[in-house]
Short mmCIF file of C-alpha atoms and ligand atoms in Angstrom, two decimals:
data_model
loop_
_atom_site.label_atom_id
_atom_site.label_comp_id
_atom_site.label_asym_id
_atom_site.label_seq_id
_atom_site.Cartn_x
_atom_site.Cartn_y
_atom_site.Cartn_z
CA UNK F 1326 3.04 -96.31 -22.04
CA UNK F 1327 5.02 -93.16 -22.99
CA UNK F 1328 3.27 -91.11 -25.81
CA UNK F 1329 5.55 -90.44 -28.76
CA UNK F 1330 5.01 -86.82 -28.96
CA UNK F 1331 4.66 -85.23 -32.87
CA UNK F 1332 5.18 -82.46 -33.93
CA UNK F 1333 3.84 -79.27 -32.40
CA UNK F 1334 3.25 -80.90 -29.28
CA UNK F 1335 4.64 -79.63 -26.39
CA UNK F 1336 3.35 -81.48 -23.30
CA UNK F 1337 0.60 -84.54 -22.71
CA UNK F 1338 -2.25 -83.58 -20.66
CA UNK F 1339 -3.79 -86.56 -20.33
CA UNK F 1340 -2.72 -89.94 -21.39
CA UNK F 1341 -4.60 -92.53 -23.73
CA UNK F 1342 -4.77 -94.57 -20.01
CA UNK F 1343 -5.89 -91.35 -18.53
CA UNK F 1344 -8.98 -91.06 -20.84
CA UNK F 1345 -9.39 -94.71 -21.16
CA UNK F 1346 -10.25 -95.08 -17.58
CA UNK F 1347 -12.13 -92.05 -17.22
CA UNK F 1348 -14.66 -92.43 -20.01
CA UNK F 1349 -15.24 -96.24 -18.36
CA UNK F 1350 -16.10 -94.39 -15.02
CA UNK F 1351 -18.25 -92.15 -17.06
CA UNK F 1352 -19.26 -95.06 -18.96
CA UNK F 1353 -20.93 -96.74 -15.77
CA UNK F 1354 -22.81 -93.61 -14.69
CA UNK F 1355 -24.24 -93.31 -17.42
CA UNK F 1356 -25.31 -96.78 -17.76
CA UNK F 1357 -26.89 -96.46 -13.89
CA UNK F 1358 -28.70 -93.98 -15.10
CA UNK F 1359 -30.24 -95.41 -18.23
CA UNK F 1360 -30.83 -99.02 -16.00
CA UNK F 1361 -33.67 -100.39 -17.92
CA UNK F 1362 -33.92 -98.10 -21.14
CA UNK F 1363 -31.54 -97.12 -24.51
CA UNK F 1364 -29.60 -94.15 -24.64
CA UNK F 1365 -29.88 -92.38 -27.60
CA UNK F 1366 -25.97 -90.50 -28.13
CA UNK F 1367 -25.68 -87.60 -30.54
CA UNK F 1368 -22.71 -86.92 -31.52
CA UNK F 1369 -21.61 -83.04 -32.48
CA UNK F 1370 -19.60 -83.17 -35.36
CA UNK F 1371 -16.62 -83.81 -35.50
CA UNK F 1372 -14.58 -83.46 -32.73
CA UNK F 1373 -17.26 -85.91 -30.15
CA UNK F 1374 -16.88 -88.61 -32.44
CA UNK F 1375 -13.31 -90.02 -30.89
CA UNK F 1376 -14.81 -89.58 -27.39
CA UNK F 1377 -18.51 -91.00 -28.38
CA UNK F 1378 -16.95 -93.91 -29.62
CA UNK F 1379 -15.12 -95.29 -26.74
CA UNK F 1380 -17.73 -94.20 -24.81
CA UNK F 1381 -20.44 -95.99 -25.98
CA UNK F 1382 -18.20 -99.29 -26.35
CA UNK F 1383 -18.12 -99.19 -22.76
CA UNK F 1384 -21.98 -98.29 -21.78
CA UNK F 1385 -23.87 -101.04 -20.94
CA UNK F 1386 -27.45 -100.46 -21.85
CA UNK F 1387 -28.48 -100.92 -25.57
CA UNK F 1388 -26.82 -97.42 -27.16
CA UNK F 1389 -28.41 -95.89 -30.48
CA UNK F 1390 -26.48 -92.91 -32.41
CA UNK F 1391 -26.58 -90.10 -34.06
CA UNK F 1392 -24.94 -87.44 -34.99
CA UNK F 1393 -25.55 -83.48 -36.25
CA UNK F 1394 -22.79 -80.81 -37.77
CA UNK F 1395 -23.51 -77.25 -36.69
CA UNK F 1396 -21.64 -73.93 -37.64
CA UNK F 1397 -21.02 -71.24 -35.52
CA UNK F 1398 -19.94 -67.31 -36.33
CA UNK F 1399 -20.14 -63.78 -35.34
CA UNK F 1400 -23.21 -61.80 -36.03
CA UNK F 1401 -22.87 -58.70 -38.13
CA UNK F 1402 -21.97 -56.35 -35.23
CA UNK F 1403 -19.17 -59.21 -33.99
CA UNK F 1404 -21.12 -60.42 -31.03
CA UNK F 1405 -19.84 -64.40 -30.98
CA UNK F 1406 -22.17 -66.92 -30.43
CA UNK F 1407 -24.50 -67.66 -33.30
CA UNK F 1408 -25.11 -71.30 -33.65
CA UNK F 1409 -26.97 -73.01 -36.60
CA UNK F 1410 -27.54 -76.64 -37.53
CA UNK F 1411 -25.53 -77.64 -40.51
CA UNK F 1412 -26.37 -81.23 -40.55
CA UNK F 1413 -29.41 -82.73 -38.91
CA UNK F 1414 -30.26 -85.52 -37.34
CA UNK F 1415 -31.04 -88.76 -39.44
CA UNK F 1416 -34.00 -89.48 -36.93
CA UNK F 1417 -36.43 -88.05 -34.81
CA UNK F 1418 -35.30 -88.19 -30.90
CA UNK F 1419 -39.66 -87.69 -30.04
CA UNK F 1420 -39.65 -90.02 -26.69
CA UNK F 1421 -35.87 -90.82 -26.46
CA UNK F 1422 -33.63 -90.52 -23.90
CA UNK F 1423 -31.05 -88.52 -25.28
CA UNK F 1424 -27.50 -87.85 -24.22
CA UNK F 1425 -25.64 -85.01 -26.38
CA UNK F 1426 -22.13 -86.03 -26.50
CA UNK F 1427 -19.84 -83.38 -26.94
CA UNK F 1428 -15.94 -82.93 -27.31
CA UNK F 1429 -15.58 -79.53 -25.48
CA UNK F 1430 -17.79 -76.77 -23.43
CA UNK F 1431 -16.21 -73.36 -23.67
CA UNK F 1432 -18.19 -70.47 -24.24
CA UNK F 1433 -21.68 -72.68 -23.65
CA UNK F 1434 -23.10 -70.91 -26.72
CA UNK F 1435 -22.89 -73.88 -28.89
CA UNK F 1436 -24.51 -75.97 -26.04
CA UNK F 1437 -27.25 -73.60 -25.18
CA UNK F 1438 -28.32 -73.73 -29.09
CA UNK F 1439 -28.29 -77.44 -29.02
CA UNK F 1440 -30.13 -77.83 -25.56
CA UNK F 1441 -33.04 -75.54 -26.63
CA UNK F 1442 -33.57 -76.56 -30.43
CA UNK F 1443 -33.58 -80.16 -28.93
CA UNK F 1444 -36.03 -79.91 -26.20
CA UNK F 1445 -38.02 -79.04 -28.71
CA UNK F 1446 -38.12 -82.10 -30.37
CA UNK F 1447 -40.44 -83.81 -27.18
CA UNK F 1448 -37.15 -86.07 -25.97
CA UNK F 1449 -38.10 -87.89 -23.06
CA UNK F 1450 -34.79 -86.81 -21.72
CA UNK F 1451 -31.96 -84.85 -22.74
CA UNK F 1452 -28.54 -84.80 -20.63
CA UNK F 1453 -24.75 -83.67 -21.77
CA UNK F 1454 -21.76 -85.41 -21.56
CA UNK F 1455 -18.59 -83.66 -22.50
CA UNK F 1456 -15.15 -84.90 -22.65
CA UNK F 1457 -13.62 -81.97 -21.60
CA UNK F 1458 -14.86 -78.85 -19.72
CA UNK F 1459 -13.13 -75.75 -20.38
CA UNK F 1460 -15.04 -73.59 -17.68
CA UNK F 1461 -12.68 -70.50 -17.37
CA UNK F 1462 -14.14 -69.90 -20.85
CA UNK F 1463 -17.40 -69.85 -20.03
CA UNK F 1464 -20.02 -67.00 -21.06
CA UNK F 1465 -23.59 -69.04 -20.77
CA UNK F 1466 -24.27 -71.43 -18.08
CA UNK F 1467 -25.10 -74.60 -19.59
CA UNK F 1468 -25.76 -77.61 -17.26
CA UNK F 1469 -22.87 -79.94 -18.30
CA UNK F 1470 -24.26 -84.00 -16.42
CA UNK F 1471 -20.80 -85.69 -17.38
CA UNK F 1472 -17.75 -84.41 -18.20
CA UNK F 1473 -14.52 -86.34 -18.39
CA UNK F 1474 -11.89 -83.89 -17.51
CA UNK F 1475 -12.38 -79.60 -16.60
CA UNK F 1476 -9.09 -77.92 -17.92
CA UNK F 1477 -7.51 -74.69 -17.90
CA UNK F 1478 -7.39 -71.90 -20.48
CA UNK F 1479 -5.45 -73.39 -22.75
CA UNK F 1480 -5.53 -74.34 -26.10
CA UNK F 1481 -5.28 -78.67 -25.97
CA UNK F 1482 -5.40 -80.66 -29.10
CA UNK F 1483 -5.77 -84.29 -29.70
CA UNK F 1484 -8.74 -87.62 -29.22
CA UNK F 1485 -11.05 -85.38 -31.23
CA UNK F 1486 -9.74 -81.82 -30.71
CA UNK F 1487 -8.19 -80.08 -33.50
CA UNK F 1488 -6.05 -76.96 -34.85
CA UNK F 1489 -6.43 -76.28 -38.19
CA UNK F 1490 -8.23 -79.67 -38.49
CA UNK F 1491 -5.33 -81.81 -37.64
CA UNK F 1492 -4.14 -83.53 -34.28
CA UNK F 1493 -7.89 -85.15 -33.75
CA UNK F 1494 -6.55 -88.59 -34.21
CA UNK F 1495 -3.72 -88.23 -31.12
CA UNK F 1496 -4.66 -91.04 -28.03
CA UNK F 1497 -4.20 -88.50 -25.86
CA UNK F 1498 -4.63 -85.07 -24.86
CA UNK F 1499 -2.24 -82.54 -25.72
CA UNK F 1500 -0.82 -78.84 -25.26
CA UNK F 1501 0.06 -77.36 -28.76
CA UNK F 1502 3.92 -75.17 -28.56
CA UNK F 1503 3.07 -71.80 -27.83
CA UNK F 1504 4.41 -70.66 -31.42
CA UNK F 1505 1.70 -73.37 -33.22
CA UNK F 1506 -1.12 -72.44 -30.65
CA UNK F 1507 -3.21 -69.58 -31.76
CA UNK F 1508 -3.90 -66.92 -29.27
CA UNK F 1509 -7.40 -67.44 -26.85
C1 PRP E 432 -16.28 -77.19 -30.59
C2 PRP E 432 -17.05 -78.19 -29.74
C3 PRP E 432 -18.34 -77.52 -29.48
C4 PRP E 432 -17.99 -76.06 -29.52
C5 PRP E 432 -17.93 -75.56 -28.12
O1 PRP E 432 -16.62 -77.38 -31.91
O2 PRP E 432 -17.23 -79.41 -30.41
O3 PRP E 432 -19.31 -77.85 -30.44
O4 PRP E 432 -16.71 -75.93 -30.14
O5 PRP E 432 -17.64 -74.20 -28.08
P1 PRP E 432 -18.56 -73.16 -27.33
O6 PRP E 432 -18.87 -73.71 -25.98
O7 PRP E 432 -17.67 -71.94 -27.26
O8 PRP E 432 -19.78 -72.92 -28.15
P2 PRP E 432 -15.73 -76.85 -33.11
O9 PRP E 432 -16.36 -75.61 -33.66
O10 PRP E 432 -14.31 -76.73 -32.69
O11 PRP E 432 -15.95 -77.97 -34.22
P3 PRP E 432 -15.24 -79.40 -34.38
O12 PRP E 432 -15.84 -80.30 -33.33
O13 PRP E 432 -15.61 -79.83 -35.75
O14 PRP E 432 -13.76 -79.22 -34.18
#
């Protein structure tokens, strides 16, 4: 099917059939892995949420969720990278085998946070599945288990991924016009 393109878009990356049939592949890893026990997902608000959901539709070992908002800024002397929790988790994830579902990797600062504060907790497994995987961005190294797609430097909007908060609810994957994107 051809995406009707709106607005600011300039150019599909990857289509709604794309992803579909990528997160199923990911879908049955990650169900071969979890043979036998539940997968916990947590969900990083908000952008994961469009990915976690088809994702987890197609996994086929019982699935629990969760989900937790975090913030991220500049310190006082501008160094990037400083992650908080905004909004917890509803439940503890002591014993659980959990699978952090995120929408992007770029820096790794926001998944380094995460990874750390939630080892903490005494999971009896915690793994990462991103949808995308911006790597030329990377600063951290993060171990990244499952990612759907590893793009370029760009900035890509759409299933989840925003500019200015809009564009999340696109099928598919997009490339903003150079005169909507904002600069890297
Ligand atoms: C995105 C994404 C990650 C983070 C990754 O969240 O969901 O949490 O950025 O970036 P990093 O690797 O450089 O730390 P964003 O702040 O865009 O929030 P959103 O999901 O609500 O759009």
């Amino acid at each position: 099917m051809i995406a009707t393109l709106v607005p600011g878009v300039d150019r599909v990356l990857f289509t709604e059939e794309q992803i579909e049939s990528r997160i199923r592949e990911l879908a049955g890893e990650i169900s071969r892995r979890y043979q036998g026990r539940t997968v916990k997902l947590i969900g990083v608000l908000k952008g994961s949420i469009f990915f976690l959901t088809v994702l987890a539709r197609h996994i086929q070992v019982p699935v629990k969720v969760d989900f937790l908002g975090i913030s991220s800024f500049s310190n006082k002397s501008g160094s990037p990278g400083v992650v908080r929790i905004a909004k917890d988790l509803d439940e503890s994830i002591e014993g659980e085998d959990v699978l952090l579902v995120e929408d992007i990797v770029d820096t790794g600062f926001t998944l380094r946070y995460l990874l750390q504060t939630l080892a903490g907790r005494g999971p009896n497994s915690l793994a990462v599945c991103t949808f995308l995987d911006r790597t030329p961005r990377r600063i951290v190294q993060v171990p990244v288990d499952y990612r759907g797609f590893e793009i370029p430097d760009r900035f890509v909007v759409g299933f989840g991924l925003d500019y200015n908060q809009l564009y999340r609810n696109l099928g598919y994957v997009a490339v903003l016009k150079p005169e909507k994107a904002p600069s890297a």
